[in-house]
XYZ file of C-alpha atoms in Angstrom:
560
model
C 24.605 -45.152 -9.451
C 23.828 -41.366 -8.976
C 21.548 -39.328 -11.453
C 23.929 -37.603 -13.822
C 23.127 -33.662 -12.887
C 23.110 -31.350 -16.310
C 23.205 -27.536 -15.775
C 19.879 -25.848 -17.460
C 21.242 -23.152 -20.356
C 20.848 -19.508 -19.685
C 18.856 -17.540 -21.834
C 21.983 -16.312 -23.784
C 23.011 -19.566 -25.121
C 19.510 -20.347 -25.585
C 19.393 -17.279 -28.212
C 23.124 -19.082 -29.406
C 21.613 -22.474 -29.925
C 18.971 -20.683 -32.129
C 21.050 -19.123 -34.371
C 23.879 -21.198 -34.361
C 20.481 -23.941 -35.423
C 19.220 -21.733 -38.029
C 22.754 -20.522 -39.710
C 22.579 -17.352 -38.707
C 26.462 -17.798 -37.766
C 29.136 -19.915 -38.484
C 31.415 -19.354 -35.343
C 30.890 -17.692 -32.159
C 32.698 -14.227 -31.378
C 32.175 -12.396 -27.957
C 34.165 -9.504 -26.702
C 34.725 -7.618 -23.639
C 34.933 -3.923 -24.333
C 35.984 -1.895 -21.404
C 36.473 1.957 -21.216
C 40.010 2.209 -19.477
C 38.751 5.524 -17.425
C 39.108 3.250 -14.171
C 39.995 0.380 -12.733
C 38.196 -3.127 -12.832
C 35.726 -3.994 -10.326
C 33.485 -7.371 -9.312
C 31.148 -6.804 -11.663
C 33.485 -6.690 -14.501
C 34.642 -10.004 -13.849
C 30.839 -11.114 -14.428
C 30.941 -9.941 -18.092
C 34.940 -11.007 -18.820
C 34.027 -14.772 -17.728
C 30.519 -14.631 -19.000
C 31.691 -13.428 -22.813
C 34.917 -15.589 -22.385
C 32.500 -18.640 -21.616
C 30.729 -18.756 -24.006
C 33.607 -17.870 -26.450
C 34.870 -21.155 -24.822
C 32.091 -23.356 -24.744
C 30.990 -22.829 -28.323
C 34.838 -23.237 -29.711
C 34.878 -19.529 -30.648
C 36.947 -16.884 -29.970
C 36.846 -13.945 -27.114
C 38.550 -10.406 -27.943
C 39.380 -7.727 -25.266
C 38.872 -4.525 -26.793
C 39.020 -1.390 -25.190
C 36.458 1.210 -26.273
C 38.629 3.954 -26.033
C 36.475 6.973 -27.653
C 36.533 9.220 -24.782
C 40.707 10.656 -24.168
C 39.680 12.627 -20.830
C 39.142 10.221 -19.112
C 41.567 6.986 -19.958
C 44.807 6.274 -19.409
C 47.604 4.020 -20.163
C 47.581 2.892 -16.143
C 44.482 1.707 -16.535
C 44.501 0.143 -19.615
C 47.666 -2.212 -18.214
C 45.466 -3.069 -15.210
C 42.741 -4.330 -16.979
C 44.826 -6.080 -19.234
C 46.121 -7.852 -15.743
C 42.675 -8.580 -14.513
C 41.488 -10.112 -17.685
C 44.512 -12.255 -17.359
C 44.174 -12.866 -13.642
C 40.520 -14.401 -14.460
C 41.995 -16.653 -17.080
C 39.712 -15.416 -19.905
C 41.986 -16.409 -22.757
C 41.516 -12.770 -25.924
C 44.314 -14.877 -27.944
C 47.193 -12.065 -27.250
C 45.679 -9.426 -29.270
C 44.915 -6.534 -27.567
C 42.193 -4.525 -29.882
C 41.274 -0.825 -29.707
C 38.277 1.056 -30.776
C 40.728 3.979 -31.609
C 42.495 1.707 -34.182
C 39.393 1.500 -36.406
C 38.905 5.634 -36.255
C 39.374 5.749 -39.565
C 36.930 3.238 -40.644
C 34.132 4.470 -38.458
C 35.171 8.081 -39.955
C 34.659 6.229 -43.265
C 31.282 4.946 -42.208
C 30.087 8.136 -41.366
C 30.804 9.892 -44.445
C 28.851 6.744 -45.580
C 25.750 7.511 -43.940
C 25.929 11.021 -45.107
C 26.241 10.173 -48.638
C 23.124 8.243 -47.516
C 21.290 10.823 -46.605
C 21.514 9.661 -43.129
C 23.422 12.169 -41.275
C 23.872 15.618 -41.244
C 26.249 17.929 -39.385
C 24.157 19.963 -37.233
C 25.392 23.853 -35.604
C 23.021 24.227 -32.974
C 24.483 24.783 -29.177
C 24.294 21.500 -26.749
C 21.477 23.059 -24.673
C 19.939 23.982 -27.710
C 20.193 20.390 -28.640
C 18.573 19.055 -25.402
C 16.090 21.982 -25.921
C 14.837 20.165 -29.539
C 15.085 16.455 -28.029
C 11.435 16.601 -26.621
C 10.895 14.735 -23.529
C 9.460 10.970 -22.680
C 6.184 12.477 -23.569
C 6.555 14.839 -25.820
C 8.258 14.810 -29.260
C 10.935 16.500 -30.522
C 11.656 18.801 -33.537
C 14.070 18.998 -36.167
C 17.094 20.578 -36.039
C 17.040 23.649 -38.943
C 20.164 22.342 -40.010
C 18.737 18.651 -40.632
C 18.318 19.386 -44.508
C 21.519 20.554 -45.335
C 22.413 18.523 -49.186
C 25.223 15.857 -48.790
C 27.729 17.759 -50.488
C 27.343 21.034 -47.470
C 27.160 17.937 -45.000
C 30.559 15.913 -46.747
C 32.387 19.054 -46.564
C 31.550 20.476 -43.299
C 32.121 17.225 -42.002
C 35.752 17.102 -43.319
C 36.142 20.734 -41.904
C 35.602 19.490 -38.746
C 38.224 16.583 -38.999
C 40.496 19.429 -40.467
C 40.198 21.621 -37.442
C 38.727 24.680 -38.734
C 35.822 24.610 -35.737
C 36.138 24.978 -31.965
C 35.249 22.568 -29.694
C 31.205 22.109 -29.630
C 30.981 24.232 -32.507
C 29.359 21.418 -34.609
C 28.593 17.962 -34.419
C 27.695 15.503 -36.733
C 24.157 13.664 -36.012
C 22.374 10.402 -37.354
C 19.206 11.562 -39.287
C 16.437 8.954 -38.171
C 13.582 10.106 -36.388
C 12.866 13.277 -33.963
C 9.218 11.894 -32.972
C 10.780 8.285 -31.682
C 9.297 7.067 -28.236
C 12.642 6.230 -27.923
C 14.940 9.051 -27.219
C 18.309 7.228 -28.296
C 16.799 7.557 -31.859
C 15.670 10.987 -31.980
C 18.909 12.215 -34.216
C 21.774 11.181 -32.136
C 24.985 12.860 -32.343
C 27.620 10.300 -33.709
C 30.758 12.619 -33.916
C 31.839 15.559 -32.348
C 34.954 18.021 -31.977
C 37.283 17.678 -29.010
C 40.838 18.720 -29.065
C 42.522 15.890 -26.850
C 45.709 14.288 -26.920
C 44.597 10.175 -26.971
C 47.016 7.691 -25.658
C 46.568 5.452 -28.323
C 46.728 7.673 -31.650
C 47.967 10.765 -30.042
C 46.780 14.155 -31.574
C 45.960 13.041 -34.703
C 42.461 13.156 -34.592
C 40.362 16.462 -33.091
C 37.088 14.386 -33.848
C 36.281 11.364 -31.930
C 33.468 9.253 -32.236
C 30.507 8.861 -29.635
C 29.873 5.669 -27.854
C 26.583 4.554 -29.131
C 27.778 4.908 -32.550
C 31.339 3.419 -32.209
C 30.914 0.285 -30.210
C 28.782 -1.867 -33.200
C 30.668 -0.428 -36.217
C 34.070 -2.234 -33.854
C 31.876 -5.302 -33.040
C 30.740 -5.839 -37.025
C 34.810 -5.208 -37.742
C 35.556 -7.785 -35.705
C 33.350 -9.853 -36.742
C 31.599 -10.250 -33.323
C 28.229 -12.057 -33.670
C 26.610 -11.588 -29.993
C 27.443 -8.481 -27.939
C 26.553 -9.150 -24.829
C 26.085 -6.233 -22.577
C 24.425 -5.353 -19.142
C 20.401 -3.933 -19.316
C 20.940 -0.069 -19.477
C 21.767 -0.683 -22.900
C 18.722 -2.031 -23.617
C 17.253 1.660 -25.061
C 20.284 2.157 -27.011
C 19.519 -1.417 -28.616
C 17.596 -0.181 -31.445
C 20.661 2.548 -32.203
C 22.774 -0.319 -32.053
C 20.627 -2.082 -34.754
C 19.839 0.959 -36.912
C 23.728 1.636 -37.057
C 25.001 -2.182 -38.466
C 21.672 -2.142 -40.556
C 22.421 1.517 -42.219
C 25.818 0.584 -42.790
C 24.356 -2.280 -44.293
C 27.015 -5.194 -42.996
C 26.571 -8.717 -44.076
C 26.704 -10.041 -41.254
C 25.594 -7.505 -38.234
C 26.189 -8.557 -34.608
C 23.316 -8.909 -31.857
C 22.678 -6.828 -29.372
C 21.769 -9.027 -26.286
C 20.974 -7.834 -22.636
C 21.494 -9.307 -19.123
C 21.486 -8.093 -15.119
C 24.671 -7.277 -14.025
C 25.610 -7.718 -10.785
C 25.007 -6.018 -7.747
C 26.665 -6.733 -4.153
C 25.322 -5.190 -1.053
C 27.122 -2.800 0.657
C 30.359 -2.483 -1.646
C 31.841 0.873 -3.395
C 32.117 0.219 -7.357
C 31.029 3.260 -8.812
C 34.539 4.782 -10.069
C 33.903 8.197 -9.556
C 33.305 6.978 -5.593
C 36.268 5.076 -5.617
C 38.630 7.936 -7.703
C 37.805 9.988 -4.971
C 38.903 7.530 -1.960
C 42.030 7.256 -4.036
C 42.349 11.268 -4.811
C 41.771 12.225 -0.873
C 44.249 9.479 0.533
C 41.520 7.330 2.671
C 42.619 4.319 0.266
C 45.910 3.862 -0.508
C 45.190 3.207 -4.335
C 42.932 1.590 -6.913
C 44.294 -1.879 -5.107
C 43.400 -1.230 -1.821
C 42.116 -4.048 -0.077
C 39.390 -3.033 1.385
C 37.770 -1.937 -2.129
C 36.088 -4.626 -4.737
C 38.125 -3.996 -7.528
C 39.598 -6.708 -9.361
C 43.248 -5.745 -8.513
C 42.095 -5.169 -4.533
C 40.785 -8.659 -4.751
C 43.632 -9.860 -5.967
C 45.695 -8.392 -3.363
C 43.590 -8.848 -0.809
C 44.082 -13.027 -1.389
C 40.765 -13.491 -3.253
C 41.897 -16.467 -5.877
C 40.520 -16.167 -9.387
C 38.388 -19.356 -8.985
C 36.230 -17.913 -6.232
C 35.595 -15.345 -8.581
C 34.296 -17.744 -11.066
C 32.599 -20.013 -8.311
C 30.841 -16.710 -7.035
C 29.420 -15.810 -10.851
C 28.272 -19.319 -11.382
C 26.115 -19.406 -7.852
C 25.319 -15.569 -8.588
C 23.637 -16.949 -12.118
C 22.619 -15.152 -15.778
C 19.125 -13.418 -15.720
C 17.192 -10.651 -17.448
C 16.013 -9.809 -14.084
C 18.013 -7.453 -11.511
C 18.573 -8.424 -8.344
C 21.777 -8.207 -5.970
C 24.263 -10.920 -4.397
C 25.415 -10.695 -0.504
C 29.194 -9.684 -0.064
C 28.798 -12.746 2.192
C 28.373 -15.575 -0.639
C 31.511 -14.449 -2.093
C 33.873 -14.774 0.978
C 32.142 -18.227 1.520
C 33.295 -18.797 -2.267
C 36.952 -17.941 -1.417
C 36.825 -19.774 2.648
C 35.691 -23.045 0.121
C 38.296 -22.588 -2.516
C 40.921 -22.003 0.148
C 39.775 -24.732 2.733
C 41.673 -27.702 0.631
C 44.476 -25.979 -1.020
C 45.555 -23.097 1.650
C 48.353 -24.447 4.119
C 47.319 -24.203 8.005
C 50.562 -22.647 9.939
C 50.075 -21.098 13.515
C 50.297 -17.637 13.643
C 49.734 -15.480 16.805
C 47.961 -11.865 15.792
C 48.179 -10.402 19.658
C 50.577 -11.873 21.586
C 51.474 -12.196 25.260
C 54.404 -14.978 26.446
C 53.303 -18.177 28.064
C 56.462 -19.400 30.178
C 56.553 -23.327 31.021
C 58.085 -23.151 34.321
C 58.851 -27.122 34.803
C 60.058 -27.119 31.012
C 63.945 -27.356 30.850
C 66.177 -23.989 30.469
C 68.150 -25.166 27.598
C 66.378 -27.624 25.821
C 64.215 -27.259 22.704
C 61.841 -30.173 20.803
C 60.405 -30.550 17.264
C 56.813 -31.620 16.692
C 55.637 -32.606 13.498
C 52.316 -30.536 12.347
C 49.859 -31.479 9.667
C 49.808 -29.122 6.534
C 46.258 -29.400 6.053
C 43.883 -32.090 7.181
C 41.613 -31.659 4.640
C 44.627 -32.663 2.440
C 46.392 -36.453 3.063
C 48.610 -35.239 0.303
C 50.068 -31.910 1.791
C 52.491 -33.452 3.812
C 53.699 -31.766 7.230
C 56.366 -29.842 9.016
C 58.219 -29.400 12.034
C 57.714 -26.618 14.546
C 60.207 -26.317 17.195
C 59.019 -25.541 20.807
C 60.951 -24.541 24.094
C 60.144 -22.618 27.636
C 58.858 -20.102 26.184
C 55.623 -19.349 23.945
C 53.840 -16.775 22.807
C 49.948 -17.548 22.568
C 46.630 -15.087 21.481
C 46.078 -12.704 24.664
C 42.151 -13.670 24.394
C 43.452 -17.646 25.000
C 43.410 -16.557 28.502
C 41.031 -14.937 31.126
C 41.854 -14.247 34.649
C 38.414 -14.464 35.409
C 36.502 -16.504 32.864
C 32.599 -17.066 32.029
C 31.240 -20.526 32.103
C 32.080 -22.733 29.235
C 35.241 -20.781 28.390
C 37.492 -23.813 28.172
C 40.617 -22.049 27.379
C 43.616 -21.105 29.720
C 42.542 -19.698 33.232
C 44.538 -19.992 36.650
C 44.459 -23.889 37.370
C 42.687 -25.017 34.110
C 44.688 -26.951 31.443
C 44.611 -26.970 27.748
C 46.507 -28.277 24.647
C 48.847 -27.018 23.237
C 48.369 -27.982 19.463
C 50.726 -30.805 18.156
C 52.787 -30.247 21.533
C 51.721 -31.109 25.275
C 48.762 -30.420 27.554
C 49.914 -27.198 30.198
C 48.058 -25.659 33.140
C 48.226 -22.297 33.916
C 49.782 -21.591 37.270
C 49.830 -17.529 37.180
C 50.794 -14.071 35.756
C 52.975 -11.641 35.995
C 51.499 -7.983 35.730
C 53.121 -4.315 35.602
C 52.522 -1.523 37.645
C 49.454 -0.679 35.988
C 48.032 -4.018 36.612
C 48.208 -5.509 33.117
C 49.137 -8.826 32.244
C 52.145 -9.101 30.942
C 53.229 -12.878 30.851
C 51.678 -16.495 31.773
C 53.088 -19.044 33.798
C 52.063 -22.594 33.363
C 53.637 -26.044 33.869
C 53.387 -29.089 31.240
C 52.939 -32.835 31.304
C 55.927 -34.324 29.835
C 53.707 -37.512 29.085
C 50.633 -35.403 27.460
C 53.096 -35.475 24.143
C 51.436 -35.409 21.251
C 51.517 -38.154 19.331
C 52.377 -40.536 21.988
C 48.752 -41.844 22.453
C 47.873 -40.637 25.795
C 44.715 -41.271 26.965
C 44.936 -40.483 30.159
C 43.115 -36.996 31.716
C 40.665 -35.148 28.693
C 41.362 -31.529 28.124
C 38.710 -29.350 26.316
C 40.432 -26.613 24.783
C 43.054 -26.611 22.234
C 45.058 -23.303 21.566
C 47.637 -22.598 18.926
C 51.076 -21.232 20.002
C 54.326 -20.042 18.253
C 58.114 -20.986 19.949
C 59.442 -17.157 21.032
C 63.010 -18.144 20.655
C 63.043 -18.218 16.635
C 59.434 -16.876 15.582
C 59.366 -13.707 12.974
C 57.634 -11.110 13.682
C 55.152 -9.785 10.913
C 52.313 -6.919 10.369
C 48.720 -8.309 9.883
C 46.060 -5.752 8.404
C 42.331 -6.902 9.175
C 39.120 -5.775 6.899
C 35.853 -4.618 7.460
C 33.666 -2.896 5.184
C 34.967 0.501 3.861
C 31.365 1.740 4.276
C 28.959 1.268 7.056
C 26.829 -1.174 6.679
C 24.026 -0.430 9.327
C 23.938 2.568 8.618
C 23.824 2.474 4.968
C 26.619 2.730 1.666
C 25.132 6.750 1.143
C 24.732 9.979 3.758
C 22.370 12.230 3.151
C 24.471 14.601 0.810
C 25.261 11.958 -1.791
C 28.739 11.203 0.185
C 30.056 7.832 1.205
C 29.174 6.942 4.620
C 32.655 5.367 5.755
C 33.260 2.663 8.539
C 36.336 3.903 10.752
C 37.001 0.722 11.598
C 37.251 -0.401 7.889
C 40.994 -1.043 8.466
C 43.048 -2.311 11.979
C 46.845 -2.872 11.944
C 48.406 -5.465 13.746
C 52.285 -4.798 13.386
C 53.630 -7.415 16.414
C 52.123 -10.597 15.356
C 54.325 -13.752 15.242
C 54.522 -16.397 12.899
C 56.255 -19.923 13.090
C 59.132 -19.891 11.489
C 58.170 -21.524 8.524
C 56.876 -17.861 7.063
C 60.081 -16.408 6.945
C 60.411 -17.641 3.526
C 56.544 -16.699 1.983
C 56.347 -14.833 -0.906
C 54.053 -11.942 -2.497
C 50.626 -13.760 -3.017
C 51.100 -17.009 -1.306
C 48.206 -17.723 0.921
C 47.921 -19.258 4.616
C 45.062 -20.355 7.260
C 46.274 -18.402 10.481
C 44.633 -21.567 12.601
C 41.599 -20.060 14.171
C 42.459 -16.298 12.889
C 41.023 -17.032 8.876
C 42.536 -16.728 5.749
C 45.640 -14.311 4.807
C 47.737 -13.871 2.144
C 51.351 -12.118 1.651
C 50.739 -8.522 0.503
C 52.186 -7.807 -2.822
C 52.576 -3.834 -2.289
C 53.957 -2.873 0.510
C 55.966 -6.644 1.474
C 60.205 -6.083 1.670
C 62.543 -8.433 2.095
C 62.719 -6.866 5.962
C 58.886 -6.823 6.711
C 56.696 -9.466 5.682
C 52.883 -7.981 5.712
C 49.844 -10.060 5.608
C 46.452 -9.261 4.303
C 43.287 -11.019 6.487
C 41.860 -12.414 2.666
C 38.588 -13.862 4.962
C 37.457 -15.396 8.150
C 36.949 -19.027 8.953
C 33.323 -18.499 9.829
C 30.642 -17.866 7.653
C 26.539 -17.324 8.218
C 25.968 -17.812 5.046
C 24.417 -20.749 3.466
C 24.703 -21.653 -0.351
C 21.636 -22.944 -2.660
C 20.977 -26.021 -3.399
C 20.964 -25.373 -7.136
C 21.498 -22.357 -9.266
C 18.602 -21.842 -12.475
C 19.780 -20.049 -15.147
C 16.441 -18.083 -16.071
């Protein structure tokens, strides 16, 4: 009988068991809190099914809350993507979509708080001036003059500015905690300030918004969230984080708690990058295939489990380190490999004409679904004189150990009958144009021939009632060898990032595949039917991943 295997606990549900041990909580709340100033991308989808995971494992709930304090940037588009991708990855938030803006009046509430405490303290001086008094890692700062204003100048300057009477930047309103901090988040941060900006959520109702640092734990002790889990540049802010729950003195404040998010080689994910590639046409949208956001994934054919396969194998760590682009197309080639159906599909053609085979006649062969799959069932493909197969089946002049069609070789067919290549035709220019070959009427498969061996195999598609379809084949958007950056900051792009096939033929059986649905091309990879620019006159397919793959999983993934 084997060993039962147990996965070893990451450090975050190590600091869950602790509490949940000592009382510190009675249910589990996690949250993801995205700004919607972008689109999704990879790493996203580590914190969505990280937070919603543990939500899940600990019976407690997962909210998706946008943190939308900032109205130059966001939008309503991208707020309705997200909402897709969160769905997409199966992280259940209940059907309540929160907002930070929907609690601006109770964080406007808790700062009037803190000033009453004696805690804040609307401040006049200019933003340089402001970076002028912060100090620097070594060196102190100093106090604003405006840090000892009483709490009644403070209350009612502060409602002034919710009022309107001040111009943009004209004030802000700034924690009072501690101007000689090592820690720069805490030398008097500013928590509110004025900006005249239409929000899509509450419109122009407010002309003060909150900041960030100061916003995100006030919505995370509202909610009642007990662990927010975030990636390690938040790890200076921490103490902020703490000071704000502690000042506004919540019974029971949230943690704080860090981890490495993830890095893949040689991918764009930094949104102002990827706005760009959108703005100046060389992507055709946030979705683009060829870019790692969640929705490009999506379309590209990349299935929501490979995504989760690809975070459990990339693991949870305090340390930061970076996962190959190639682990996560071997996580979608191994999700595919048993589910995907394997049709014959012909990405550069050129006819093969069966000279011997009869005019009029035409034959059905059964084909296997998937042999990885007894269950899958098959199909019939029909077959007749003439064929199309790949143009690199065949060499006029082959190397050694090429054991596909050349003059006076023979092959397979798959699923039909062995042929031999008798000759070409060729246009004036000397190119080949069409194959002649003759078959074996007793080489049928399926009719247990053992008689001569064959060691090549190629696929094929019946001309007479194939459809024709575009296939669009990936590389990386950005050149690899020579690096993700130029010199001058700019993307270093890979002209080859994108090649479009638009005579490839497909067995029949395709004519009726729908947006998403996902095929092995035998020998060609992966592709699925592209949801954007598919009609109901032009199917288009997406190359989702090749069948080969260098890379080699681990043995075991340690959660450190």
């Amino acid at each position: 009988m084997e060993a039962e295997t147990t996965r070893s606990k990451n450090f975050i549900e190590q600091i869950i068991d602790k509490d949940l041990e000592e009382g510190k909580y009675a249910k589990i709340v996690t949250r993801f809190p995205p700004e919607p100033n972008g689109y999704l991308h990879i790493g996203h989808a580590k914190s969505i099914l990280l937070n919603y995971g543990l939500a899940e494992n600990y019976k407690g709930e997962f909210h998706l809350r946008f943190d939308d304090t900032n109205p130059t940037k966001e939008k309503e588009e991208y707020v309705n993507a997200i909402i897709d991708d969160v769905k997409w990855l199966g992280a259940d938030y209940g059907g309540e979509v929160l907002f930070a803006s929907d609690y601006f009046e109770k964080m406007y509430e808790a700062a009037v708080f803190l000033i009453k405490k004696g805690k804040a303290f609307v401040c006049d001086l200019t933003p340089d001036e402001i970076r002028q008094y912060r100090g620097t890692l070594t060196e102190p700062g100093k106090n604003s003059p405006y840090r000892d204003r009483s709490v009644e100048e403070n209350l009612q300057l502060f409602e002034e500015m919710k009022e309107g009477k001040y111009a943009d930047g004209e004030k802000v309103l700034r924690a009072k905690i501690d101007m000689a901090s090592p820690n720069i988040n805490m030398r008097d941060p500013i928590i509110y300030r004025i900006a005249r900006m239409t929000h899509h959520n509450t419109g122009d109702k407010w002309c003060i918004y909150p900041m960030y640092d100061f916003a995100h734990p006030i919505e995370d002790a509202i909610e009642g969230v007990t662990h927010s889990i975030c990636t390690l540049e938040f790890e200076d802010h921490r103490p902020l984080y703490d000071w704000v729950v502690r000042e506004l003195e919540y019974e029971h404040p949230p943690k704080q708690i860090e981890f490495a998010k993830l890095y893949l080689t040689n991918v764009v994910t930094g949104k102002r990058y990827i706005k760009k590639l959108v703005d100046d046409g060389i992507v055709d949208g946030w979705d683009d295939p060829r870019l790692v956001t969640l929705s490009a994934l999506r379309r590209r054919g990349f299935t929501a489990d490979s995504i989760k396969t690809f975070m459990e194998l990339s693991g949870v760590t305090k340390a930061q380190g970076s996962s190959e682009y190639a682990m996560l197309e071997y996580c979608v080639r191994e999700d595919l490999k048993p589910k995907a159906t394997r049709v014959m599909g012909v990405l550069d053609p050129i006819k093969l004409v069966i000279d011997n085979y009869p005019e009029d006649m035409t034959e059905e062969f059964e084909i296997e679904n998937n042999v990885d799959d007894e269950n899958a069932g098959t199909r019939k493909v029909t077959f007749s004189k003439e064929l199309y197969i790949e143009r690199d089946d065949f060499m006029e002049n082959p190397p050694k150990k090429y054991f596909r069609l050349f003059p006076g070789n023979e092959v397979r067919l798959k699923g039909a009958y062995f042929v031999k290549c008798t000759g070409v035709d060729k246009d004036e220019n000397g190119e080949i144009t069409a194959i002649h070959a003759t078959y074996d009427p007793e080489t049928r498969s399926g009719n247990g021939f053992e008689g001569r061996k064959v060691k090549g195999t190629i696929h094929w598609v019946n001309a007479s009632d194939c459809i024709t379809a575009e296939a669009r084949l990936y590389e990386n958007i950005v050149d690899e060898e020579k690096g993700k950056l130029n010199e001058d900051g700019s993307l270093n792009l890979n002209p080859n990032s994108l090649t479009v096939l638009t005579n490839v033929k497909l067995e029949r059986y395709l004519e009726d595949a729908k947006r998403g649905d996902t095929f092995q091309f035998i020998r060609n990879g992966y592709f699925c039917v592209d949801a954007k620019d598919t009609t109901d006159d032009k199917l288009v397919f997406n190359r989702v991943v090749g069948l080969k793959s260098s890379y080699k999983p681990t043995a075991g993934i340690i959660n450190e």
